[in-house]
Coordinates of C-alpha atoms and ligand atoms in Angstrom, one line a residue:
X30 CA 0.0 0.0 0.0
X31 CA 1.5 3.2 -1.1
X32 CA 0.3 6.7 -0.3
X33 CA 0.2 9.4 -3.1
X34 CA 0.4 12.9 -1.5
X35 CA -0.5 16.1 -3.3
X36 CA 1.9 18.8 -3.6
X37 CA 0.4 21.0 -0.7
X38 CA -0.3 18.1 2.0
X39 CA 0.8 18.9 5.2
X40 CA 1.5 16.2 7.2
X41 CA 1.3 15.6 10.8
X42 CA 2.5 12.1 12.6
X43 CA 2.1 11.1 15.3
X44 CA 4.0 7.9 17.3
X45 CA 3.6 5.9 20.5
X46 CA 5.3 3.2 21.7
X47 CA 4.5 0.3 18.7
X48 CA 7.4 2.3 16.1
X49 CA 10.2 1.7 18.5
X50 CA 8.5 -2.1 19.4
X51 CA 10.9 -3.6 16.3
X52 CA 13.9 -1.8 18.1
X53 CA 13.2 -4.0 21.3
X54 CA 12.1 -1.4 23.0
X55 CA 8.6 -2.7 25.2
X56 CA 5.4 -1.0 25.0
X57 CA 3.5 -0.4 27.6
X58 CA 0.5 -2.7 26.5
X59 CA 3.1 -5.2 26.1
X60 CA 3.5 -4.7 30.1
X61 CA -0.4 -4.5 30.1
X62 CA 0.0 -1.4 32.0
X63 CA 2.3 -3.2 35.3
X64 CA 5.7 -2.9 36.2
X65 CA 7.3 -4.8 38.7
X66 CA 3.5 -5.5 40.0
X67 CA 3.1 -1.6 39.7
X68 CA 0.7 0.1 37.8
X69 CA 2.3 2.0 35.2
X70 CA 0.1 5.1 36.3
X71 CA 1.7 4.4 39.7
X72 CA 5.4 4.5 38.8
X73 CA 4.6 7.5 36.0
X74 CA 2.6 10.1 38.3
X75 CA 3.9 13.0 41.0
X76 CA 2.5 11.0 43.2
X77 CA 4.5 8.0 42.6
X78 CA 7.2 10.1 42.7
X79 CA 7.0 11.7 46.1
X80 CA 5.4 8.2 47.2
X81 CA 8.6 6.4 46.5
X82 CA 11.3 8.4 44.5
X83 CA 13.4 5.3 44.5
X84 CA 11.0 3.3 43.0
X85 CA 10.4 5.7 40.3
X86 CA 14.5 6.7 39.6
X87 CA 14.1 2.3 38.9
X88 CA 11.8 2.5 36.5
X89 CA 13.6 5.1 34.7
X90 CA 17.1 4.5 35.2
X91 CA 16.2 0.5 33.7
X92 CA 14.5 2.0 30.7
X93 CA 17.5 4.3 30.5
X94 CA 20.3 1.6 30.5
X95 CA 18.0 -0.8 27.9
X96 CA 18.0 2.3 25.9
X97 CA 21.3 2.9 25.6
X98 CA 20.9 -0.6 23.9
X99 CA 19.1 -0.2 20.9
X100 CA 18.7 1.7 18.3
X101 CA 16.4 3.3 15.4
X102 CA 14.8 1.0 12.9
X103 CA 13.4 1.0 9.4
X104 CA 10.2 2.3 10.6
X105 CA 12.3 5.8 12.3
X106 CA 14.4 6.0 9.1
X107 CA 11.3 6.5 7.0
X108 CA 9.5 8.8 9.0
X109 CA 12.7 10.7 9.2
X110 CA 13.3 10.5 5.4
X111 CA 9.6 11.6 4.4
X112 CA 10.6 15.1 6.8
X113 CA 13.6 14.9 4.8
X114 CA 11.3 15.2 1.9
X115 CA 8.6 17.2 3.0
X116 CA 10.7 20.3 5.1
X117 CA 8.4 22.4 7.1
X118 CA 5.4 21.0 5.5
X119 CA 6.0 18.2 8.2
X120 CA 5.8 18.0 12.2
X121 CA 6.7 14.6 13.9
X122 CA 5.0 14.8 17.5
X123 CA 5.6 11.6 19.5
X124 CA 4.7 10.1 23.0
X125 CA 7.8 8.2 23.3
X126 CA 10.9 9.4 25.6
X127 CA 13.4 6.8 24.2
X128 CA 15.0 9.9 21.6
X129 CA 15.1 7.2 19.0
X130 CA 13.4 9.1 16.5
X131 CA 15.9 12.1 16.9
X132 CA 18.6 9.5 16.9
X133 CA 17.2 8.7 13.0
X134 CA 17.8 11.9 12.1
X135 CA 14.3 13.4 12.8
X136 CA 14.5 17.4 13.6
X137 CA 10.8 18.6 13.6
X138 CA 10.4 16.8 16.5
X139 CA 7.6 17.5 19.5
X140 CA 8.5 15.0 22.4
X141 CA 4.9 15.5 23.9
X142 CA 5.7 13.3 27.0
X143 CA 9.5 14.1 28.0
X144 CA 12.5 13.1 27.0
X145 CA 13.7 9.8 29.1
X146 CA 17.7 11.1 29.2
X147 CA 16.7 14.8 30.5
X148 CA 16.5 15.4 34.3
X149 CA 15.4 18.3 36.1
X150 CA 15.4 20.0 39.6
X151 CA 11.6 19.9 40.7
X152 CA 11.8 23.5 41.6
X153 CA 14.3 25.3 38.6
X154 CA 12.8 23.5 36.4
X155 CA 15.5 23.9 33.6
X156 CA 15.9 20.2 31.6
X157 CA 19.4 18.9 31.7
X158 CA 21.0 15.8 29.5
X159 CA 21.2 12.9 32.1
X160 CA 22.3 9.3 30.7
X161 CA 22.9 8.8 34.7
X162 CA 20.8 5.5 36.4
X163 CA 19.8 5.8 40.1
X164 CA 19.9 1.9 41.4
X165 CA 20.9 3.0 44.9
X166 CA 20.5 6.0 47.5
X167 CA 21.2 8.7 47.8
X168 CA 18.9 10.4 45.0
X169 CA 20.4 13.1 43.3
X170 CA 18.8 16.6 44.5
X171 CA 19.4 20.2 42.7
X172 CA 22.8 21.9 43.8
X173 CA 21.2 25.6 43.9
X174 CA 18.3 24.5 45.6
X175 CA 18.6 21.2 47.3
X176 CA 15.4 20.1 45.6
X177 CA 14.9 16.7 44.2
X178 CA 16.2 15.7 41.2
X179 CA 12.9 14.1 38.2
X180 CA 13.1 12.6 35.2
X181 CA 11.7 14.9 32.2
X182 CA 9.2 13.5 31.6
X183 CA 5.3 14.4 31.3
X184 CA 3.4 12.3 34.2
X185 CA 0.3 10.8 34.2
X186 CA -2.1 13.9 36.1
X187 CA 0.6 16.4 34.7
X188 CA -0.3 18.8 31.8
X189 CA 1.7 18.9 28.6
X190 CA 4.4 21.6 27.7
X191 CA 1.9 24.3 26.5
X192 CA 4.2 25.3 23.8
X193 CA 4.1 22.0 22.0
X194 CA 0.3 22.1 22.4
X195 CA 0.2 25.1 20.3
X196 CA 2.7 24.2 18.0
X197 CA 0.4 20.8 16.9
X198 CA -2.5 22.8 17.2
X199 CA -1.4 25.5 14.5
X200 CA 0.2 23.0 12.1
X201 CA -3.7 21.4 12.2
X202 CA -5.3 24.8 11.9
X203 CA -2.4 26.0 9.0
X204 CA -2.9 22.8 7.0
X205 CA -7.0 22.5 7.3
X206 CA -8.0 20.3 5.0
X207 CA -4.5 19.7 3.3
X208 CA -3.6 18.1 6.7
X209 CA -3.1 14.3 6.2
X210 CA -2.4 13.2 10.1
X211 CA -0.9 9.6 10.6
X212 CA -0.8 7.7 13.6
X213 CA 1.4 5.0 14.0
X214 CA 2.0 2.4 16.6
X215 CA -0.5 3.9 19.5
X216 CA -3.4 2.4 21.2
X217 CA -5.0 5.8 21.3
X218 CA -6.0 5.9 25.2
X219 CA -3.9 8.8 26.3
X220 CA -5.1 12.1 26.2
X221 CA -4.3 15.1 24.9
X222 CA -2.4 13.2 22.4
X223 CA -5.3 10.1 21.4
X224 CA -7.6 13.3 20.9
X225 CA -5.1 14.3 18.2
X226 CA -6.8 12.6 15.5
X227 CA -10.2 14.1 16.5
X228 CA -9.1 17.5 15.5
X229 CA -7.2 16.3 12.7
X230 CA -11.2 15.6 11.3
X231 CA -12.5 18.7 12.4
X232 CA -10.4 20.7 10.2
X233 CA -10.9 18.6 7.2
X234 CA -8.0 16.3 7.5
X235 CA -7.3 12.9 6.4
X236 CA -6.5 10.3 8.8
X237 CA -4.3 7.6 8.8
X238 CA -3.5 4.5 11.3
X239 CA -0.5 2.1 11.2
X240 CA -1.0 -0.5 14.0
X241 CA 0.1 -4.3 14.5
X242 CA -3.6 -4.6 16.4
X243 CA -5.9 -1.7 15.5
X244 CA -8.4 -0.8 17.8
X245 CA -11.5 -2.1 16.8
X246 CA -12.7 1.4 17.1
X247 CA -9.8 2.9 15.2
X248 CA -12.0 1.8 12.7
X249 CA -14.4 4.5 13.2
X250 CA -11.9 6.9 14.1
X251 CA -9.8 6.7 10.8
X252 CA -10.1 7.1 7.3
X253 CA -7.5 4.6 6.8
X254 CA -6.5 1.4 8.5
X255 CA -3.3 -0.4 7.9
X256 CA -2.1 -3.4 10.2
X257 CA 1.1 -4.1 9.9
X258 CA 4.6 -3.4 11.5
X259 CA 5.5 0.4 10.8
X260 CA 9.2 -0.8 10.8
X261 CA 7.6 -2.5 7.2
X262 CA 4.6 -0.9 6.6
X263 CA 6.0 3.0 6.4
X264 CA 8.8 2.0 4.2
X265 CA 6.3 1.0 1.3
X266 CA 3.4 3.5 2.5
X267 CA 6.2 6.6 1.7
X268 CA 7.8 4.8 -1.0
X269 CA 10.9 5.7 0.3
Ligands
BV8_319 C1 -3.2 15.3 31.6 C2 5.5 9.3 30.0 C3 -4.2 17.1 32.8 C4 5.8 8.3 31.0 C5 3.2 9.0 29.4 C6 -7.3 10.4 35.9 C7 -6.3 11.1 36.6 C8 -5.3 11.8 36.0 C9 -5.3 12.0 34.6 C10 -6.3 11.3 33.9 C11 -7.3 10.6 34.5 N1 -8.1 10.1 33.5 C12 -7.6 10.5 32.3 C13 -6.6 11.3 32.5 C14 -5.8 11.9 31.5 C15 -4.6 11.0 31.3 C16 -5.0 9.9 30.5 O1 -5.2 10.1 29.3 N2 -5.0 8.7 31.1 C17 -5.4 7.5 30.3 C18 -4.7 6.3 31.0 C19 -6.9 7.4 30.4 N3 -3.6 11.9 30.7 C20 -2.7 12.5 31.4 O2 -2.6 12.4 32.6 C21 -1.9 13.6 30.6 N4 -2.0 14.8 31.3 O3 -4.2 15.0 31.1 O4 -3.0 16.4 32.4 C22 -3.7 18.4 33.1 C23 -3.9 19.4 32.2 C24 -3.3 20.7 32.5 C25 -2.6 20.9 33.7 C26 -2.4 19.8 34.6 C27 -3.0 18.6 34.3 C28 -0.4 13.1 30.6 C29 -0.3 11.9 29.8 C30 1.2 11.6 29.6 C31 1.5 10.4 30.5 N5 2.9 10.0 30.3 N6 4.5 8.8 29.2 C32 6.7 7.3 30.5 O5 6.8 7.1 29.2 O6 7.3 6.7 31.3 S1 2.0 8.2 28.6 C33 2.7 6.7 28.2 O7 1.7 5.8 28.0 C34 3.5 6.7 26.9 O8 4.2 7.9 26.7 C35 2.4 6.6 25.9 O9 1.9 7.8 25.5 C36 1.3 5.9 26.7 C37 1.1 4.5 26.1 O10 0.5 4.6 24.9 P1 1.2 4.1 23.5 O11 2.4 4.9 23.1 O12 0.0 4.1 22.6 O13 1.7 2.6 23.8 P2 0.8 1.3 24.0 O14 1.7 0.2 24.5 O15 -0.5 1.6 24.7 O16 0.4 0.9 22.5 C38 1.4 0.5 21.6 C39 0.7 0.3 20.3 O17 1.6 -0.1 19.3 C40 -0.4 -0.8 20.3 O18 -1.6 -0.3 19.6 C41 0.2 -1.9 19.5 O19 -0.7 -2.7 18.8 C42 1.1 -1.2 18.6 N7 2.3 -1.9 18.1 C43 3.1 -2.8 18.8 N8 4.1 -3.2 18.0 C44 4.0 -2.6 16.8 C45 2.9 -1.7 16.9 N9 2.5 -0.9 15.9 C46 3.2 -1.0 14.7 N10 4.3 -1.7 14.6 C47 4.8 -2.5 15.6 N11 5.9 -3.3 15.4
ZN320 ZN1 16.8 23.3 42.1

């Protein structure tokens, strides 16, 4: 299946945990939402956080030594060569923290939930790179304010960066009925971002879905279903 774009599309994707799935990288229905016994919700919330900060610097500092393990495949490379292709009439905005995308090449990038090898001071707030795992006590805490040290990363219960907000929500509002917004590798039950593809219809665009397991009620929700692996599917979808 191979997509024919006209010469003023504008399009928007969107990725969740299934692109980086050929990469080795779990997703979290893979974990059906638990992590050593934990709800995910649990481990990814302020709450979790202040409940048990060493649990939580676990979590993250596994993901961020697996990480460090793998890297992009085909499914990145063609989603970074269609922006390649397309220049600013292209936006990538993804829920993943793993930075394989950016490690692909990607540049229009909006890391809507964090980045996983950023940290920040819960009080100055400014990100910094962090490839550092926490196994053991002590936790690391701010050295101008003594304040604990988070990964940055968007919580469950914590808003989105407003600026990346608006920067989706103009590329839909720009590219009206020329949008053509593709979703790939997302169950579509986290909000703001599941909502994306709501709005992509409300301003006239076309939708797209790449999944290994669709929904049923993706269905419904978009114009066009393909089930597949992206790492296989978006190659021949961008004819790239
Ligand atoms: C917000 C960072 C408000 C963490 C993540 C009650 C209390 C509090 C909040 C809520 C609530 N009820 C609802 C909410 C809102 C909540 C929400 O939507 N909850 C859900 C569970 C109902 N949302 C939030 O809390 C958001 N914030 O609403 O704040 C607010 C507003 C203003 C001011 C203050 C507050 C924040 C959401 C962000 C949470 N953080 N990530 C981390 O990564 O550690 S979300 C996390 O889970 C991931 O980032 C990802 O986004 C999500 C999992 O989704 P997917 O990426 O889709 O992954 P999944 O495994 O589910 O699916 C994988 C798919 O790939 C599958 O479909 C599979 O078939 C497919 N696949 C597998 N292999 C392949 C493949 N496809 C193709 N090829 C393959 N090879
Ligand atoms: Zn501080």
């Amino acid at each position: 299946m191979q997509w024919t774009l006209s010469e003023n599309a504008q399009v928007l994707v969107l990725t969740g945990a299934g692109v980086s799935a050929e990469s080795g990288v779990p997703t979290f229905r893979g974990m059906d939402g638990l992590w050593e016994g934990h709800a995910v919700q649990q481990v990814a919330s302020p709450e979790g956080f202040y409940a048990d900060p060493a649990l939580v610097w676990r979590f993250y500092s596994l993901r961020r030594e697996a990480g460090l393990k793998v890297k992009p495949n085909p499914g990145h490379e063609a989603i970074a060569a269609l922006e390649r292709q397309l220049g600013d009439r292209f936006l990538l905005a993804t829920q993943n923290v793993d930075g394989l995308h950016q490690a692909a090449g990607s540049e229009r990038v909006i890391p809507m939930h964090g980045e996983l090898y950023k940290s920040r001071c819960e009080h100055c707030e400014t990100p910094f790179y962090d490839e550092s795992t926490y196994f053991e006590p002590p936790l690391p805490t701010c050295d101008d304010c003594g304040g604990k040290i988070r990964p940055h990363i968007v919580w469950f219960g914590e808003g989105l960066e407003s600026s990346h907000l608006t920067r989706i929500d103009q590329f839909i509002r720009k590219a009206g009925k020329n949008l053509v917004f593709l979703a790939v590798g997302t169950s579509g039950v986290v909000y703001p971002a599941a909502g994306l593809v709501d709005v992509a219809r409300r301003f006239g665009g076309k939708t797209w879905l790449v999944d290994l397991d669709p929904a049923r009620e993706a269905y419904a929700r978009y114009d066009h279903v393909i089930k597949g692996k992206s790492g296989e599917v978006l190659p021949k979808l961008f004819a790239i």
